[in-house]
Amino acid sequence: MTTHHSHRRPRPQACWTRFLNEPTLLPAGQDWDAIRITASLGTRAMRYLELCGAPVGPVLHDQGSDQLYFLTPPGTARTWQREHTRALGPGTWVVLAPPGWNGGLLRWLADPADSPAHMAPDHLAQALTIVTTEPYTKARPGDLQC
């Protein structure tokens, strides 16, 4: 018997989430690297990706520091060089919340339970290039082109 959801492909859930019950300090560089971006710039990049239909991997908003953390595949930090961002890989740590977390100063903008396991670095880089150009920053939402 099939259900009305059988046409939907399950998304791979990030394996690091299985054992989280509360926000926990985790090492970057093993299951994921993270790209830290100011919330204003990161939100614009995320909106652009969604508008273009690109898959958006886990994105955590730390409301205390007003930073977004895009979780990318391990190894991304070794080659990532983008203005206005900081790549976090081996030797760095990030507090991550469990999927569905809705408390304190952390909240998922793209929950790891509902998104691909990682954000594609090339998609994020392209979105950042687009959203930091002057025509984009002055555009209205209906004017945006992918």
PDB file of C-alpha atoms in Angstrom:
ATOM      1  CA  MET A   1       0.000   0.000   0.000  1.00  0.00           C
ATOM      2  CA  THR A   2       1.273   3.467  -0.800  1.00  0.00           C
ATOM      3  CA  THR A   3       0.561   6.673   1.014  1.00  0.00           C
ATOM      4  CA  HIS A   4      -0.095  10.098  -0.419  1.00  0.00           C
ATOM      5  CA  HIS A   5       3.557  10.958   0.381  1.00  0.00           C
ATOM      6  CA  SER A   6       5.078   8.082  -1.587  1.00  0.00           C
ATOM      7  CA  HIS A   7       5.900  10.332  -4.542  1.00  0.00           C
ATOM      8  CA  ARG A   8       8.280  12.415  -2.416  1.00  0.00           C
ATOM      9  CA  ARG A   9      11.887  11.288  -2.240  1.00  0.00           C
ATOM     10  CA  PRO A  10      13.244  11.283   1.301  1.00  0.00           C
ATOM     11  CA  ARG A  11      16.027  13.756   1.842  1.00  0.00           C
ATOM     12  CA  PRO A  12      19.253  12.492   3.385  1.00  0.00           C
ATOM     13  CA  GLN A  13      19.365  13.585   6.988  1.00  0.00           C
ATOM     14  CA  ALA A  14      22.722  14.679   8.320  1.00  0.00           C
ATOM     15  CA  CYS A  15      24.071  11.818  10.453  1.00  0.00           C
ATOM     16  CA  TRP A  16      25.530  14.142  13.106  1.00  0.00           C
ATOM     17  CA  THR A  17      22.000  15.103  14.180  1.00  0.00           C
ATOM     18  CA  ARG A  18      21.085  11.647  15.497  1.00  0.00           C
ATOM     19  CA  PHE A  19      22.495  12.148  18.970  1.00  0.00           C
ATOM     20  CA  LEU A  20      21.626  15.788  19.622  1.00  0.00           C
ATOM     21  CA  ASN A  21      18.981  16.581  22.217  1.00  0.00           C
ATOM     22  CA  GLU A  22      20.091  20.132  22.962  1.00  0.00           C
ATOM     23  CA  PRO A  23      22.506  22.676  21.469  1.00  0.00           C
ATOM     24  CA  THR A  24      25.974  21.161  21.548  1.00  0.00           C
ATOM     25  CA  LEU A  25      29.482  22.371  20.728  1.00  0.00           C
ATOM     26  CA  LEU A  26      30.690  20.208  17.829  1.00  0.00           C
ATOM     27  CA  PRO A  27      33.967  20.120  15.896  1.00  0.00           C
ATOM     28  CA  ALA A  28      33.917  21.316  12.306  1.00  0.00           C
ATOM     29  CA  GLY A  29      35.824  19.385   9.677  1.00  0.00           C
ATOM     30  CA  GLN A  30      34.464  15.918  10.408  1.00  0.00           C
ATOM     31  CA  ASP A  31      30.850  15.605   9.273  1.00  0.00           C
ATOM     32  CA  TRP A  32      30.645  19.147   7.914  1.00  0.00           C
ATOM     33  CA  ASP A  33      32.446  22.457   7.543  1.00  0.00           C
ATOM     34  CA  ALA A  34      30.581  25.697   8.129  1.00  0.00           C
ATOM     35  CA  ILE A  35      30.576  29.012   6.330  1.00  0.00           C
ATOM     36  CA  ARG A  36      29.767  31.854   8.729  1.00  0.00           C
ATOM     37  CA  ILE A  37      28.081  34.901   7.204  1.00  0.00           C
ATOM     38  CA  THR A  38      26.264  37.896   8.638  1.00  0.00           C
ATOM     39  CA  ALA A  39      22.545  37.180   8.843  1.00  0.00           C
ATOM     40  CA  SER A  40      21.623  40.002   6.453  1.00  0.00           C
ATOM     41  CA  LEU A  41      23.957  38.802   3.692  1.00  0.00           C
ATOM     42  CA  GLY A  42      23.300  35.111   4.338  1.00  0.00           C
ATOM     43  CA  THR A  43      19.532  35.592   4.258  1.00  0.00           C
ATOM     44  CA  ARG A  44      19.777  37.352   0.883  1.00  0.00           C
ATOM     45  CA  ALA A  45      21.907  34.480  -0.465  1.00  0.00           C
ATOM     46  CA  MET A  46      19.459  31.920   0.883  1.00  0.00           C
ATOM     47  CA  ARG A  47      16.481  33.718  -0.686  1.00  0.00           C
ATOM     48  CA  TYR A  48      18.282  33.862  -4.014  1.00  0.00           C
ATOM     49  CA  LEU A  49      19.022  30.120  -3.892  1.00  0.00           C
ATOM     50  CA  GLU A  50      15.396  29.343  -3.060  1.00  0.00           C
ATOM     51  CA  LEU A  51      14.174  31.599  -5.881  1.00  0.00           C
ATOM     52  CA  CYS A  52      16.417  29.751  -8.323  1.00  0.00           C
ATOM     53  CA  GLY A  53      15.265  26.354  -7.077  1.00  0.00           C
ATOM     54  CA  ALA A  54      18.704  25.365  -5.806  1.00  0.00           C
ATOM     55  CA  PRO A  55      18.725  22.928  -2.885  1.00  0.00           C
ATOM     56  CA  VAL A  56      19.590  24.667   0.362  1.00  0.00           C
ATOM     57  CA  GLY A  57      21.414  22.584   2.953  1.00  0.00           C
ATOM     58  CA  PRO A  58      21.283  23.186   6.707  1.00  0.00           C
ATOM     59  CA  VAL A  59      21.451  26.849   7.737  1.00  0.00           C
ATOM     60  CA  LEU A  60      21.565  27.813  11.413  1.00  0.00           C
ATOM     61  CA  HIS A  61      20.850  31.344  12.652  1.00  0.00           C
ATOM     62  CA  ASP A  62      22.666  32.375  15.835  1.00  0.00           C
ATOM     63  CA  GLN A  63      20.436  35.251  16.882  1.00  0.00           C
ATOM     64  CA  GLY A  64      22.855  36.275  19.630  1.00  0.00           C
ATOM     65  CA  SER A  65      25.620  37.150  17.164  1.00  0.00           C
ATOM     66  CA  ASP A  66      23.280  37.623  14.156  1.00  0.00           C
ATOM     67  CA  GLN A  67      25.337  35.178  12.097  1.00  0.00           C
ATOM     68  CA  LEU A  68      24.243  32.363   9.786  1.00  0.00           C
ATOM     69  CA  TYR A  69      26.100  29.081   9.519  1.00  0.00           C
ATOM     70  CA  PHE A  70      25.764  27.242   6.194  1.00  0.00           C
ATOM     71  CA  LEU A  71      26.862  23.623   6.700  1.00  0.00           C
ATOM     72  CA  THR A  72      28.957  22.469   3.759  1.00  0.00           C
ATOM     73  CA  PRO A  73      30.799  19.215   2.969  1.00  0.00           C
ATOM     74  CA  PRO A  74      33.965  18.494   4.970  1.00  0.00           C
ATOM     75  CA  GLY A  75      36.985  20.006   3.226  1.00  0.00           C
ATOM     76  CA  THR A  76      35.184  23.129   2.017  1.00  0.00           C
ATOM     77  CA  ALA A  77      37.072  25.351   4.480  1.00  0.00           C
ATOM     78  CA  ARG A  78      40.462  24.409   2.945  1.00  0.00           C
ATOM     79  CA  THR A  79      39.721  26.213  -0.314  1.00  0.00           C
ATOM     80  CA  TRP A  80      36.947  28.669   0.606  1.00  0.00           C
ATOM     81  CA  GLN A  81      37.991  32.284   0.084  1.00  0.00           C
ATOM     82  CA  ARG A  82      35.080  34.681  -0.023  1.00  0.00           C
ATOM     83  CA  GLU A  83      34.888  38.219   1.223  1.00  0.00           C
ATOM     84  CA  HIS A  84      32.416  38.826   4.088  1.00  0.00           C
ATOM     85  CA  THR A  85      32.549  35.167   5.205  1.00  0.00           C
ATOM     86  CA  ARG A  86      34.604  32.909   7.445  1.00  0.00           C
ATOM     87  CA  ALA A  87      35.160  29.237   6.685  1.00  0.00           C
ATOM     88  CA  LEU A  88      35.186  26.954   9.721  1.00  0.00           C
ATOM     89  CA  GLY A  89      36.908  23.611   9.283  1.00  0.00           C
ATOM     90  CA  PRO A  90      39.255  21.390  11.304  1.00  0.00           C
ATOM     91  CA  GLY A  91      40.358  23.040  14.526  1.00  0.00           C
ATOM     92  CA  THR A  92      37.179  25.102  14.902  1.00  0.00           C
ATOM     93  CA  TRP A  93      33.972  24.396  16.793  1.00  0.00           C
ATOM     94  CA  VAL A  94      30.355  25.459  16.305  1.00  0.00           C
ATOM     95  CA  VAL A  95      27.336  25.150  18.590  1.00  0.00           C
ATOM     96  CA  LEU A  96      24.655  23.321  16.627  1.00  0.00           C
ATOM     97  CA  ALA A  97      21.073  22.701  17.655  1.00  0.00           C
ATOM     98  CA  PRO A  98      19.146  19.487  17.088  1.00  0.00           C
ATOM     99  CA  PRO A  99      16.714  19.368  14.167  1.00  0.00           C
ATOM    100  CA  GLY A 100      13.455  21.126  14.952  1.00  0.00           C
ATOM    101  CA  TRP A 101      15.064  23.177  17.721  1.00  0.00           C
ATOM    102  CA  ASN A 102      12.967  26.167  18.606  1.00  0.00           C
ATOM    103  CA  GLY A 103      14.464  27.632  21.731  1.00  0.00           C
ATOM    104  CA  GLY A 104      17.011  30.097  22.945  1.00  0.00           C
ATOM    105  CA  LEU A 105      19.042  32.079  20.467  1.00  0.00           C
ATOM    106  CA  LEU A 106      19.525  29.313  17.893  1.00  0.00           C
ATOM    107  CA  ARG A 107      17.066  28.435  15.152  1.00  0.00           C
ATOM    108  CA  TRP A 108      17.303  26.581  11.887  1.00  0.00           C
ATOM    109  CA  LEU A 109      16.381  28.539   8.763  1.00  0.00           C
ATOM    110  CA  ALA A 110      16.868  25.338   6.758  1.00  0.00           C
ATOM    111  CA  ASP A 111      16.465  22.415   9.145  1.00  0.00           C
ATOM    112  CA  PRO A 112      18.877  19.487   8.687  1.00  0.00           C
ATOM    113  CA  ALA A 113      15.910  17.085   8.908  1.00  0.00           C
ATOM    114  CA  ASP A 114      14.228  18.749   5.904  1.00  0.00           C
ATOM    115  CA  SER A 115      17.177  19.646   3.711  1.00  0.00           C
ATOM    116  CA  PRO A 116      20.110  17.998   1.964  1.00  0.00           C
ATOM    117  CA  ALA A 117      22.927  16.997   4.332  1.00  0.00           C
ATOM    118  CA  HIS A 118      25.131  19.862   3.086  1.00  0.00           C
ATOM    119  CA  MET A 119      24.946  23.164   1.232  1.00  0.00           C
ATOM    120  CA  ALA A 120      26.750  22.933  -2.116  1.00  0.00           C
ATOM    121  CA  PRO A 121      29.721  25.340  -1.820  1.00  0.00           C
ATOM    122  CA  ASP A 122      29.578  26.341  -5.486  1.00  0.00           C
ATOM    123  CA  HIS A 123      25.888  27.268  -5.167  1.00  0.00           C
ATOM    124  CA  LEU A 124      26.599  29.332  -2.048  1.00  0.00           C
ATOM    125  CA  ALA A 125      29.563  31.072  -3.697  1.00  0.00           C
ATOM    126  CA  GLN A 126      27.487  31.920  -6.766  1.00  0.00           C
ATOM    127  CA  ALA A 127      24.626  33.249  -4.636  1.00  0.00           C
ATOM    128  CA  LEU A 128      27.021  35.433  -2.630  1.00  0.00           C
ATOM    129  CA  THR A 129      28.506  36.838  -5.818  1.00  0.00           C
ATOM    130  CA  ILE A 130      25.055  37.710  -7.115  1.00  0.00           C
ATOM    131  CA  VAL A 131      23.641  39.200  -3.912  1.00  0.00           C
ATOM    132  CA  THR A 132      26.646  41.439  -3.310  1.00  0.00           C
ATOM    133  CA  THR A 133      26.452  43.113  -6.716  1.00  0.00           C
ATOM    134  CA  GLU A 134      24.879  46.551  -6.859  1.00  0.00           C
ATOM    135  CA  PRO A 135      22.049  45.751  -9.311  1.00  0.00           C
ATOM    136  CA  TYR A 136      20.908  42.930  -7.022  1.00  0.00           C
ATOM    137  CA  THR A 137      21.072  44.966  -3.830  1.00  0.00           C
ATOM    138  CA  LYS A 138      18.809  47.591  -5.411  1.00  0.00           C
ATOM    139  CA  ALA A 139      16.413  45.082  -7.015  1.00  0.00           C
ATOM    140  CA  ARG A 140      12.921  44.352  -5.771  1.00  0.00           C
ATOM    141  CA  PRO A 141      12.009  40.687  -5.189  1.00  0.00           C
ATOM    142  CA  GLY A 142       9.946  40.476  -8.401  1.00  0.00           C
ATOM    143  CA  ASP A 143      12.889  41.806 -10.436  1.00  0.00           C
ATOM    144  CA  LEU A 144      15.296  38.981  -9.540  1.00  0.00           C
ATOM    145  CA  GLN A 145      16.571  36.681 -12.265  1.00  0.00           C
ATOM    146  CA  CYS A 146      18.330  33.332 -11.808  1.00  0.00           C
TER     147      CYS A 146
END
